[in-house]
Short mmCIF file of C-alpha atoms in Angstrom, two decimals:
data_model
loop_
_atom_site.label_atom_id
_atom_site.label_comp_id
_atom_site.label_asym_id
_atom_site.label_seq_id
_atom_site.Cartn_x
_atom_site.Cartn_y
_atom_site.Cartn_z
CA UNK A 1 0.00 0.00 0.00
CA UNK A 2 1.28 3.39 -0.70
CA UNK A 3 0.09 7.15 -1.41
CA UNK A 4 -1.50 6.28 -4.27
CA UNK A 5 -3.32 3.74 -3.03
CA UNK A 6 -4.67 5.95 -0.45
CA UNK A 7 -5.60 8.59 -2.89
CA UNK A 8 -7.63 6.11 -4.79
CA UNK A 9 -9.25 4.76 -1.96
CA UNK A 10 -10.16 8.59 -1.23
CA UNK A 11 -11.35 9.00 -4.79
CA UNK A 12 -13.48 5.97 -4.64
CA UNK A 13 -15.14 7.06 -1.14
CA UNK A 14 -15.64 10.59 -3.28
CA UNK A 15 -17.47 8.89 -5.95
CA UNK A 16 -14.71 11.06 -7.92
CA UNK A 17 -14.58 7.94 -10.39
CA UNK A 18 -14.93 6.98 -14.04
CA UNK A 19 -16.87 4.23 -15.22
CA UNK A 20 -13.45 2.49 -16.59
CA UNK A 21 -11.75 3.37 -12.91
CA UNK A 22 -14.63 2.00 -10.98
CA UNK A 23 -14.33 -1.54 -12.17
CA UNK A 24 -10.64 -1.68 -12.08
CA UNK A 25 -10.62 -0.72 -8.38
CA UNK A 26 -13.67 -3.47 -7.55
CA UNK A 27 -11.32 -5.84 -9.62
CA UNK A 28 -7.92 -5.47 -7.74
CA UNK A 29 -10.45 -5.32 -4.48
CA UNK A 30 -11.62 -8.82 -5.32
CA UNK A 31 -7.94 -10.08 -6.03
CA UNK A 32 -6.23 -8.07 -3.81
CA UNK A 33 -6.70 -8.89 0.41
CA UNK A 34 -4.84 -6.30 1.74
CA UNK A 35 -6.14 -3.40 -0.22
CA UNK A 36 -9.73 -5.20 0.50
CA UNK A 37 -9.32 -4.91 3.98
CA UNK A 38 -7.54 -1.88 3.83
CA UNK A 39 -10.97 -0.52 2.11
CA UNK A 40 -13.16 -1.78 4.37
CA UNK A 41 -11.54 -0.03 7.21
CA UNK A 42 -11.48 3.05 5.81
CA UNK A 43 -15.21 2.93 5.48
CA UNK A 44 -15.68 1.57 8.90
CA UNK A 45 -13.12 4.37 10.16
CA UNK A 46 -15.29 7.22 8.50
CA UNK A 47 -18.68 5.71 8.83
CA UNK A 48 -17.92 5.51 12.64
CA UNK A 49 -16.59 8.81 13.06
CA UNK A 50 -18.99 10.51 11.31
CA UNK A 51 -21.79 8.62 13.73
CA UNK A 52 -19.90 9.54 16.68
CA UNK A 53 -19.14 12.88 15.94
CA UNK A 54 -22.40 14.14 14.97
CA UNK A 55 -23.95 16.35 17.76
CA UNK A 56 -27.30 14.38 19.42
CA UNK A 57 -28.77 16.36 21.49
CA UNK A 58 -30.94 13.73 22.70
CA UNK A 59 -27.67 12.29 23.93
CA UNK A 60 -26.38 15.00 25.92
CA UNK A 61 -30.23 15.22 27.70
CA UNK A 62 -29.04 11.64 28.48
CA UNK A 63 -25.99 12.35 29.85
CA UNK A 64 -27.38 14.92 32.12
CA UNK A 65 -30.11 13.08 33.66
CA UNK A 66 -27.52 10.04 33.78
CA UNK A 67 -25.19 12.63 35.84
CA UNK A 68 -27.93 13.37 38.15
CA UNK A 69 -28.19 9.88 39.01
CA UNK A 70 -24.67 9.76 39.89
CA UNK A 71 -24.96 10.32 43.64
CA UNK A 72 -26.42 7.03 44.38
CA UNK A 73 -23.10 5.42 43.73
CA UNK A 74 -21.81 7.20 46.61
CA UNK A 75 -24.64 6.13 49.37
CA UNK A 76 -23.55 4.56 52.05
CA UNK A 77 -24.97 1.30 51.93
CA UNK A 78 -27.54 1.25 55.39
CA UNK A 79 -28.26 -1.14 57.47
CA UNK A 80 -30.06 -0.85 60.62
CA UNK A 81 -32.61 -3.22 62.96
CA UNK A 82 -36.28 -2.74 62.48
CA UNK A 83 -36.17 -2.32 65.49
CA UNK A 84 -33.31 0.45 66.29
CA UNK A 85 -36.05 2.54 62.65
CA UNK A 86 -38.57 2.04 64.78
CA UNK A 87 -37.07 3.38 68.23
CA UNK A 88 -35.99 6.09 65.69
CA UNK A 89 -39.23 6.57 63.98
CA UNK A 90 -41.05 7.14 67.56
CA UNK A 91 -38.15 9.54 68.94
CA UNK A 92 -38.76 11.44 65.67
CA UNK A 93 -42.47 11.48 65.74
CA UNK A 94 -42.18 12.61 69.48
CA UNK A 95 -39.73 15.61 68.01
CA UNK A 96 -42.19 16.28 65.11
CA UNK A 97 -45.06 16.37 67.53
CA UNK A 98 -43.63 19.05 70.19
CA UNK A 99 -42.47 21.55 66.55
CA UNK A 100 -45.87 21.45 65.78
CA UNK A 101 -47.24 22.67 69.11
CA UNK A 102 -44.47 25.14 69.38
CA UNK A 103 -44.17 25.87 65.59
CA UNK A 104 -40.93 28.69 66.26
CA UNK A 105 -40.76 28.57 62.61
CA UNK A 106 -43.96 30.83 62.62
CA UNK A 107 -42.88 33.78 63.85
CA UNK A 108 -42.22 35.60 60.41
CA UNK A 109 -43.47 33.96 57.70
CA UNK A 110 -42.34 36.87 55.53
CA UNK A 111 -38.65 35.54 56.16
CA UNK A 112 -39.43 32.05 56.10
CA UNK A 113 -40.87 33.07 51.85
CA UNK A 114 -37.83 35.64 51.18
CA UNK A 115 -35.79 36.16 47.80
CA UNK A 116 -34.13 33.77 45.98
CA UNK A 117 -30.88 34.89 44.21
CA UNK A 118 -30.64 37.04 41.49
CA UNK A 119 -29.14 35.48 38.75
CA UNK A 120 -26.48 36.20 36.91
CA UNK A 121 -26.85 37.42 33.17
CA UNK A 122 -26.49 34.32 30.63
CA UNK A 123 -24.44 36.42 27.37
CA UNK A 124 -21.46 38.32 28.23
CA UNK A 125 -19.92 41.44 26.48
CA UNK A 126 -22.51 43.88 26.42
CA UNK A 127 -22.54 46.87 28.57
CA UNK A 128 -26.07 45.82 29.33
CA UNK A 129 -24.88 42.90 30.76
CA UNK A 130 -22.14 44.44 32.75
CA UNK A 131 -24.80 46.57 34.19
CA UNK A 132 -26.64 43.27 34.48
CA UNK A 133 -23.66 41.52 36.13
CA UNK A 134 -22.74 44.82 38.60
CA UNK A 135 -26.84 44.45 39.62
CA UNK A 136 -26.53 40.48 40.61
CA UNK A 137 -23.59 41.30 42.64
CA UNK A 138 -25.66 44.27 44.61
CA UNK A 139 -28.64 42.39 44.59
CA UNK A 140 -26.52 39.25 46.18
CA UNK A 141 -24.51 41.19 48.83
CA UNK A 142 -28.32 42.36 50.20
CA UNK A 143 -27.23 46.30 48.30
CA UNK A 144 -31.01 46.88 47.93
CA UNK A 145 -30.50 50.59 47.63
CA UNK A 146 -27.33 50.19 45.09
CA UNK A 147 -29.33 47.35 43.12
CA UNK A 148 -31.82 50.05 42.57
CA UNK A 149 -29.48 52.71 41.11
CA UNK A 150 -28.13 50.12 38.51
CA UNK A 151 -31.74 48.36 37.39
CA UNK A 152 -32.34 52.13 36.97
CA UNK A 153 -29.96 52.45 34.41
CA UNK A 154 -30.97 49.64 32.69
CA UNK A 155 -34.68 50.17 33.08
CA UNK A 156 -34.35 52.97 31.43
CA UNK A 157 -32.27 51.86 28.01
CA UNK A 158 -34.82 48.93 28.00
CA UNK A 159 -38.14 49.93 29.82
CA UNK A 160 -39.30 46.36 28.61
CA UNK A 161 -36.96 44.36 30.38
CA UNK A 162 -38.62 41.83 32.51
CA UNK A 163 -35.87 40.68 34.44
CA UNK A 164 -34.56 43.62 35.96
CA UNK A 165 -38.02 44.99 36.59
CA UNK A 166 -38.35 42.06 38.24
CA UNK A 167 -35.48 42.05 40.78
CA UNK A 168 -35.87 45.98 40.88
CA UNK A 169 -39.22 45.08 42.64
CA UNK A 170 -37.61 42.27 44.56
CA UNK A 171 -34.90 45.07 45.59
CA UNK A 172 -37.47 47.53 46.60
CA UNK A 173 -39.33 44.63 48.67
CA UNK A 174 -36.27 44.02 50.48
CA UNK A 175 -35.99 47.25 51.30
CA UNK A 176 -39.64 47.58 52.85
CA UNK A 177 -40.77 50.19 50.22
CA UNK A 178 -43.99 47.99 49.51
CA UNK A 179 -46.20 50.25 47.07
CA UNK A 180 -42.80 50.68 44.68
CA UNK A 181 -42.30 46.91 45.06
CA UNK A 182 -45.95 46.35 43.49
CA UNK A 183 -45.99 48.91 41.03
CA UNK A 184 -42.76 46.61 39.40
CA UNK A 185 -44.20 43.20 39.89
CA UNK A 186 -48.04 44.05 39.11
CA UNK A 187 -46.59 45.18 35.92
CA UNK A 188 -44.65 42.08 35.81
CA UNK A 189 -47.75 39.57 36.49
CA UNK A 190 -49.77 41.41 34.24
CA UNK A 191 -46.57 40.27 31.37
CA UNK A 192 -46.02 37.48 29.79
CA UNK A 193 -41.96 36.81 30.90
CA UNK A 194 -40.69 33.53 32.68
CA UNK A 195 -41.11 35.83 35.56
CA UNK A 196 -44.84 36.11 35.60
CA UNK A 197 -46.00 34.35 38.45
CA UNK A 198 -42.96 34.73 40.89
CA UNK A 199 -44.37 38.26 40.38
CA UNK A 200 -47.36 37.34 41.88
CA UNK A 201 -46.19 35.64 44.76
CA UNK A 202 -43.98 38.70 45.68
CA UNK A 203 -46.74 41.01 45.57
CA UNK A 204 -48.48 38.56 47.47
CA UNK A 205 -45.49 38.82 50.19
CA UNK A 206 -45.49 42.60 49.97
CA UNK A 207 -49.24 42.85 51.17
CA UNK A 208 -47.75 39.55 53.91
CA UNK A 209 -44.96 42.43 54.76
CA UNK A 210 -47.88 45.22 55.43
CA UNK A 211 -49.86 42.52 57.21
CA UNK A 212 -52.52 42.62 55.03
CA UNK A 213 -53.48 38.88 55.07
CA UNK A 214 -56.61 39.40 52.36
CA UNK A 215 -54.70 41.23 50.04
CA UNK A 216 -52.11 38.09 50.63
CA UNK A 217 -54.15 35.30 49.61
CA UNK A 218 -55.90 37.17 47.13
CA UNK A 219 -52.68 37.42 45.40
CA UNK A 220 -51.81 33.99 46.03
CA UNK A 221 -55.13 32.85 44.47
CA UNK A 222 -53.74 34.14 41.40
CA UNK A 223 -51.09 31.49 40.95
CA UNK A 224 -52.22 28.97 38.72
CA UNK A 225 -51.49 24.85 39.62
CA UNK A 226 -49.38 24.91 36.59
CA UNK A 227 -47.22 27.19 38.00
CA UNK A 228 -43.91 26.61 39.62
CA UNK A 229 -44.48 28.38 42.40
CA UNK A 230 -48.11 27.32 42.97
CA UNK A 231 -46.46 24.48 45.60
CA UNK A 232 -45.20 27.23 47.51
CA UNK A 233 -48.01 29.36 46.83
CA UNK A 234 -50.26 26.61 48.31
CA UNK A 235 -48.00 26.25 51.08
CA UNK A 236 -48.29 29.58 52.02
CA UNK A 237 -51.82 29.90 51.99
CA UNK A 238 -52.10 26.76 54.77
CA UNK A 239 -49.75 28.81 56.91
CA UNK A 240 -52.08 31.84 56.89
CA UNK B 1 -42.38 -9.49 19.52
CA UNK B 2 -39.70 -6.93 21.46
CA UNK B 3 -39.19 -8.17 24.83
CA UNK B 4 -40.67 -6.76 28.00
CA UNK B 5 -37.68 -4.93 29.36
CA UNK B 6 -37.35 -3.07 25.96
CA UNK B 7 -39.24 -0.29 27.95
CA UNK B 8 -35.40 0.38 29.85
CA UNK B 9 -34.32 0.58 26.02
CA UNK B 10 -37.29 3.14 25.03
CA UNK B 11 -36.27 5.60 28.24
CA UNK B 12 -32.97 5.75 27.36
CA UNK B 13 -33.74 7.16 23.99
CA UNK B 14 -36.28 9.33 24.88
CA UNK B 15 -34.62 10.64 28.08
CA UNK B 16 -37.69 9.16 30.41
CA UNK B 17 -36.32 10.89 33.78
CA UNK B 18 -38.08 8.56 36.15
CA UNK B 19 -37.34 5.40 34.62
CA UNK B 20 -33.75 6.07 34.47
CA UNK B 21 -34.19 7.19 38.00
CA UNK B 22 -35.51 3.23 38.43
CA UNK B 23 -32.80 1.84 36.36
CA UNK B 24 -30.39 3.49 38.99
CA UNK B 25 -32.40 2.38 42.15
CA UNK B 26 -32.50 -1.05 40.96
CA UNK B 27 -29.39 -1.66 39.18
CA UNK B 28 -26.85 0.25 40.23
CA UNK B 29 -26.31 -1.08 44.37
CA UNK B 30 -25.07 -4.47 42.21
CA UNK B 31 -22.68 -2.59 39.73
CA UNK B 32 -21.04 -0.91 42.50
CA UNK B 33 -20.62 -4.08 44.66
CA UNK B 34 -18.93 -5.87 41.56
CA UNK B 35 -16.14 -3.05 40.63
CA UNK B 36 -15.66 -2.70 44.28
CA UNK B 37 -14.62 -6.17 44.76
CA UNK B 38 -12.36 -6.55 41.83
CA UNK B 39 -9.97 -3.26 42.82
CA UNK B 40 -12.42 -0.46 41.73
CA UNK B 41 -13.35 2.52 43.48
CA UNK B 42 -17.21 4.03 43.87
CA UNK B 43 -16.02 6.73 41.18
CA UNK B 44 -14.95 3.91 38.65
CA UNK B 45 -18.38 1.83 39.01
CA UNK B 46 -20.72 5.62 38.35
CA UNK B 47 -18.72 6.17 35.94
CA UNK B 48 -18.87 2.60 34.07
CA UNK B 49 -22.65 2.58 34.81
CA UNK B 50 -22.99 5.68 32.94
CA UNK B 51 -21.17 4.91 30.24
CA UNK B 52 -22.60 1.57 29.87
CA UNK B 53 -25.98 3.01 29.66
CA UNK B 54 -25.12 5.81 26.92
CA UNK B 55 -23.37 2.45 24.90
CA UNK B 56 -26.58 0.98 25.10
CA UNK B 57 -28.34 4.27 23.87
CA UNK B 58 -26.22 4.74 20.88
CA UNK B 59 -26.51 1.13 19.87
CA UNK B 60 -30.15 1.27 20.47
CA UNK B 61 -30.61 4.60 18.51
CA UNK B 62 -27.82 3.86 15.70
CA UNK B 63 -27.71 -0.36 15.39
CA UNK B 64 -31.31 -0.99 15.95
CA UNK B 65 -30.53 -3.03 19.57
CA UNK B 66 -33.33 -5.48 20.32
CA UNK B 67 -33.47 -6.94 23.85
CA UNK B 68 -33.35 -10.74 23.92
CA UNK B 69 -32.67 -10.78 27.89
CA UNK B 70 -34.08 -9.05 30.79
CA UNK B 71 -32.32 -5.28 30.69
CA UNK B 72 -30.93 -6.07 33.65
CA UNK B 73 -28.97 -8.98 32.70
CA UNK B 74 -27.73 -7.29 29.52
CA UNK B 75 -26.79 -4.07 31.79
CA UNK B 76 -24.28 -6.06 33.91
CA UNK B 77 -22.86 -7.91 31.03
CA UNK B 78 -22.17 -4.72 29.26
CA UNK B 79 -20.62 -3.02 32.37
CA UNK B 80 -18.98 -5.81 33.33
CA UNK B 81 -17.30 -6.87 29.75
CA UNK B 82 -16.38 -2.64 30.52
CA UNK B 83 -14.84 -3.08 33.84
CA UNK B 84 -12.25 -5.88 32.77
CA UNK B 85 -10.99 -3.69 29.68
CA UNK B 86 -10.51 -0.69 32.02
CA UNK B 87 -8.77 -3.23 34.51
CA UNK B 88 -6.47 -4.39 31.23
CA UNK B 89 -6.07 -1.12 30.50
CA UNK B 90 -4.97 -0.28 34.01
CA UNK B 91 -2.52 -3.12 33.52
CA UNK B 92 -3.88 -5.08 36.32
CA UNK B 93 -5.41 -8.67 36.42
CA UNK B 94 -8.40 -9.25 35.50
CA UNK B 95 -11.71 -9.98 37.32
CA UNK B 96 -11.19 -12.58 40.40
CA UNK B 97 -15.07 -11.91 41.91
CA UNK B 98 -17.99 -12.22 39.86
CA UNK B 99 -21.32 -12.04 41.13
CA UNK B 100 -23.19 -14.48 42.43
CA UNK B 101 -26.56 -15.27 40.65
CA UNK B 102 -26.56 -16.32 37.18
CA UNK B 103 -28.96 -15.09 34.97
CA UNK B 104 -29.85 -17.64 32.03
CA UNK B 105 -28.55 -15.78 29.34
CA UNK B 106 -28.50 -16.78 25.89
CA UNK B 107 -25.99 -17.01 23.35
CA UNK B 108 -27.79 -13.89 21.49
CA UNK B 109 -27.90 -11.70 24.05
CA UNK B 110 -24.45 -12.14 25.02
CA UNK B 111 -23.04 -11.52 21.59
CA UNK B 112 -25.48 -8.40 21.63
CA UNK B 113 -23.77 -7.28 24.92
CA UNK B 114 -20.66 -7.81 23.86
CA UNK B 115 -21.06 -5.73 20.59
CA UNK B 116 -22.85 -3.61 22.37
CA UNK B 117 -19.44 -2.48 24.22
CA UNK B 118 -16.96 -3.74 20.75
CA UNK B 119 -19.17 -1.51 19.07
CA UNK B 120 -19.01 1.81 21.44
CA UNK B 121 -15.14 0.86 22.30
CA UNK B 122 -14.07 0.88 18.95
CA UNK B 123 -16.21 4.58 18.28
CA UNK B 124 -13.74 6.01 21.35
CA UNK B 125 -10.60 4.45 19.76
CA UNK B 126 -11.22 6.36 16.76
CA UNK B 127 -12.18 9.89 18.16
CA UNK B 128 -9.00 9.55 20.20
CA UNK B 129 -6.54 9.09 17.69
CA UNK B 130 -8.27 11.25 16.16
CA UNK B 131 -7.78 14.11 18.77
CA UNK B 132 -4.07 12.69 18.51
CA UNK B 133 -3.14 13.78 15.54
CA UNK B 134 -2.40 17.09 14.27
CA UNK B 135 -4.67 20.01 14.09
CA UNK B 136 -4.47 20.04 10.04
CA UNK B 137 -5.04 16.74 9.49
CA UNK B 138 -8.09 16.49 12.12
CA UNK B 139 -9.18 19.71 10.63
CA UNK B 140 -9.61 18.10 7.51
CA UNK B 141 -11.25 14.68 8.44
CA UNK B 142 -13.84 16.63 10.55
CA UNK B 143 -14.90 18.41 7.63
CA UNK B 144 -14.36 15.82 5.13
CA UNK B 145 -16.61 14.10 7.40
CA UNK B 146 -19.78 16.53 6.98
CA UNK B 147 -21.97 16.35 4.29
CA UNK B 148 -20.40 19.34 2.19
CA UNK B 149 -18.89 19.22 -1.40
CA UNK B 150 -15.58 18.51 -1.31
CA UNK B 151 -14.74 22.12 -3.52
CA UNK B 152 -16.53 23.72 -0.24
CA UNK B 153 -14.16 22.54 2.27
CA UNK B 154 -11.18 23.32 -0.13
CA UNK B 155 -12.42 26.82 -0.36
CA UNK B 156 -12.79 26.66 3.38
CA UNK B 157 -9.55 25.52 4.05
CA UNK B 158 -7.72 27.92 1.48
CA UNK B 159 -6.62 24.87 -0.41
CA UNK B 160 -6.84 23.85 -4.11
CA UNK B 161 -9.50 20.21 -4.60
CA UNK B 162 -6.32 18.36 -5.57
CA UNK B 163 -4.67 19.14 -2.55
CA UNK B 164 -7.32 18.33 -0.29
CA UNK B 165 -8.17 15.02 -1.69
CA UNK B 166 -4.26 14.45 -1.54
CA UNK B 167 -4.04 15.46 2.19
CA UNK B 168 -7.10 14.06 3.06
CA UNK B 169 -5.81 10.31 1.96
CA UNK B 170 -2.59 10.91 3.92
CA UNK B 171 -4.26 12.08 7.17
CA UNK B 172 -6.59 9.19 6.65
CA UNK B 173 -3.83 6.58 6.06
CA UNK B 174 -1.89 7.91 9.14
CA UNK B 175 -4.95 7.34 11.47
CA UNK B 176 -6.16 4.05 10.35
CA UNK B 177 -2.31 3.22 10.96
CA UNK B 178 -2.24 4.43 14.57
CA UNK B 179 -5.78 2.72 15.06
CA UNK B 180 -4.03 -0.43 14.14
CA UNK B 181 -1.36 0.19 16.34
CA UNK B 182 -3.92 0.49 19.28
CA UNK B 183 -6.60 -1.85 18.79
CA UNK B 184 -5.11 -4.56 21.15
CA UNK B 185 -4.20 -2.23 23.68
CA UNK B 186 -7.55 -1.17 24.04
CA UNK B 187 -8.68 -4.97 24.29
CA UNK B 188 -10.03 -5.05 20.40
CA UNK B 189 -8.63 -7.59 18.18
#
């Protein structure tokens, strides 16, 4: 085998050949073991490469659930008495039992429902998305007031932008001014963005904020079940 | 007639959350327990579970894999026959534990497990000597490899047809070369 060979076998692979060349190369193929195999590898070498290098999307969805999975391998493998669960079981229920009459946890439900994090911008370069990036960090480090100044800025290039009207009324929320708080996140609910009906719950916690518990669930009520948040919503509503 | 565990199969390719949330409940504890006891650490048996399972995707999605064997069976054939290359390739001896219960497998379903894994192996071989060779040469297979004319890619790559297809059979001829140079090392002969 030798350059030429190869070149031919490229050619052939091509379909870069003449009637005439065609049947001399499935001739010396036929008499010929070496180049045979040597041909059929080739093919096998491209035909599986080109498989396995082809994005499949459906593939890396795999591979993600699959990776999710992956803590189980590192479980420690349990074994305890029925009886030593059920000792535990009982000691638990006890401890469940004396939470529920003392319930600390319902002091301030307001806290107990707070903000999430704001996330960070997805695209990078932009001065939009520095602005973006600088209001995260504010928003993060609990820099209500500072937040505020930079959703500003951005507010106004882009008074349409959902998501930092969104965490402006999240930042004005945190701050306890309640009636700026709703005037972002009514205007958000009454949208159509991703942020929609995490809008609604925060009003809802604004009115929880000015103890106005009717004005609360009424908001809450507005969550639909296929919401996200309409768990939490739910949950909420018990509590009150 | 597909058999009954060819619902594991379906998941797989369509990404069924909970059922591959079952296949790991149920199948994984005995996986582990297996690489464990034949020098393997809880990191090598997730990772060998995983890639088992994506094997048996792509040969499901790309060969047309049929179950002749409960899934489970074929799963710990797969990851096994997986486990004792990586152990080769490790350059340590080979499996001394197996486990214990014996599933009546057929001759069928073993060959199909043991493709199953040929199949996949062979697939990595490639792409790494691929990614071994150098960036002009790769550069060229990759995009010999897509579905545009050949006078495209030239154009692409600044180069004339002739010298493409002339290139093109040299890069090729160098990496079948070095595939043949690896295929017993990787435990494919």
């Amino acid at each position: 085998m030798n350059d030429i060979d190869y070149e031919l076998i490229e050619r052939y692979f091509s379909d870069r050949m003449t009637e005439e060349e065609l049947m001399a190369f499935e001739s010396r193929r036929e008499a010929d073991p070496e180049f045979h195999e040597m041909v059929a590898t080739w093919f096998d070498v491209s035909n599986t490469l080109r498989q396995s290098l082809q994005a499949d999307p459906q593939r890396d969805a795999l591979v993600q659930t699959l990776q999710s999975n992956r803590p189980i391998f590192n479980e420690k493998a349990k074994v305890v008495s029925i009886r030593k669960l059920m000792a535990a079981a009982a000691s638990v229920a006890v401890l469940i039992a004396t939470l529920m009459y003392w319930s600390p946890w319902k002091k301030d439900l307001y806290s107990q429902y707070s903000i999430e994090e704001m996330i960070s911008p997805a695209e990078r370069g932009s001065t939009k998305d520095s602005l973006a990036q600088q209001a995260a960090t504010q928003f993060n480090h609990r820099d209500y007031k500072e937040a505020v100044v930079t959703l500003d800025k951005l507010l106004a290039a882009q008074p349409g932008d959902a998501y930092a009207r969104y965490y402006r009324g999240l930042s004005y929320l945190e701050d306890g001014l309640t009636s700026r708080a709703r005037a972002d996140l009514e205007v958000i609910y009454n949208g159509e963005s991703v942020f929609k009906y995490d809008g609604a719950f925060f009003v809802a916690l604004s009115y929880l904020k000015d103890k106005n518990t009717v004005k609360c669930k009424e908001w809450l009520l507005k969550i639909p079940a296929s919401a996200e948040n309409y768990d939490k919503a739910q949950e909420l509503l018990g509590d009150l | 007639m597909s058999h009954a565990d060819q619902h594991f199969i379906h998941a797989l390719l369509h990404n069924e959350t909970q059922v591959v949330g079952e296949i790991y409940q149920r199948f994984a504890p005995k996986v582990k327990y297996y690489v464990l006891q034949n020098s393997g650490s809880a990191d090598d048996a997730a990772d060998i579970f995983q890639e088992s399972l994506v094997d048996i995707y792509n040969q499901a999605k790309y060969k047309d894999l049929q179950l002749t064997c409960p899934f489970e069976a074929f799963l710990l054939m797969v990851c096994k026959r997986k486990w004792l290359n990586e152990l080769k390739k490790r350059g340590r001896q080979g499996v001394t534990k197996d486990l214990d219960e014996q599933f009546n497998v057929g001759e069928d379903s073993f060959r199909d497990a043991e493709k199953t894994w040929a199949d996949n192996e062979k697939a990595r071989l490639f792409k790494t000597m691929l990614g071994q060779m150098g960036e002009r040469c790769q550069e060229i297979i990759r995009l010999s490899l897509t579905d545009k004319p050949q006078e495209e890619i030239a154009a692409k790559l600044g180069v004339t047809y002739g010298y493409l297809r002339k290139k093109k059979s040299e890069c090729m001829a160098s990496l079948i070369s070095a595939i043949k140079d690896n295929l017993s090392k990787w435990g494919l002969t």
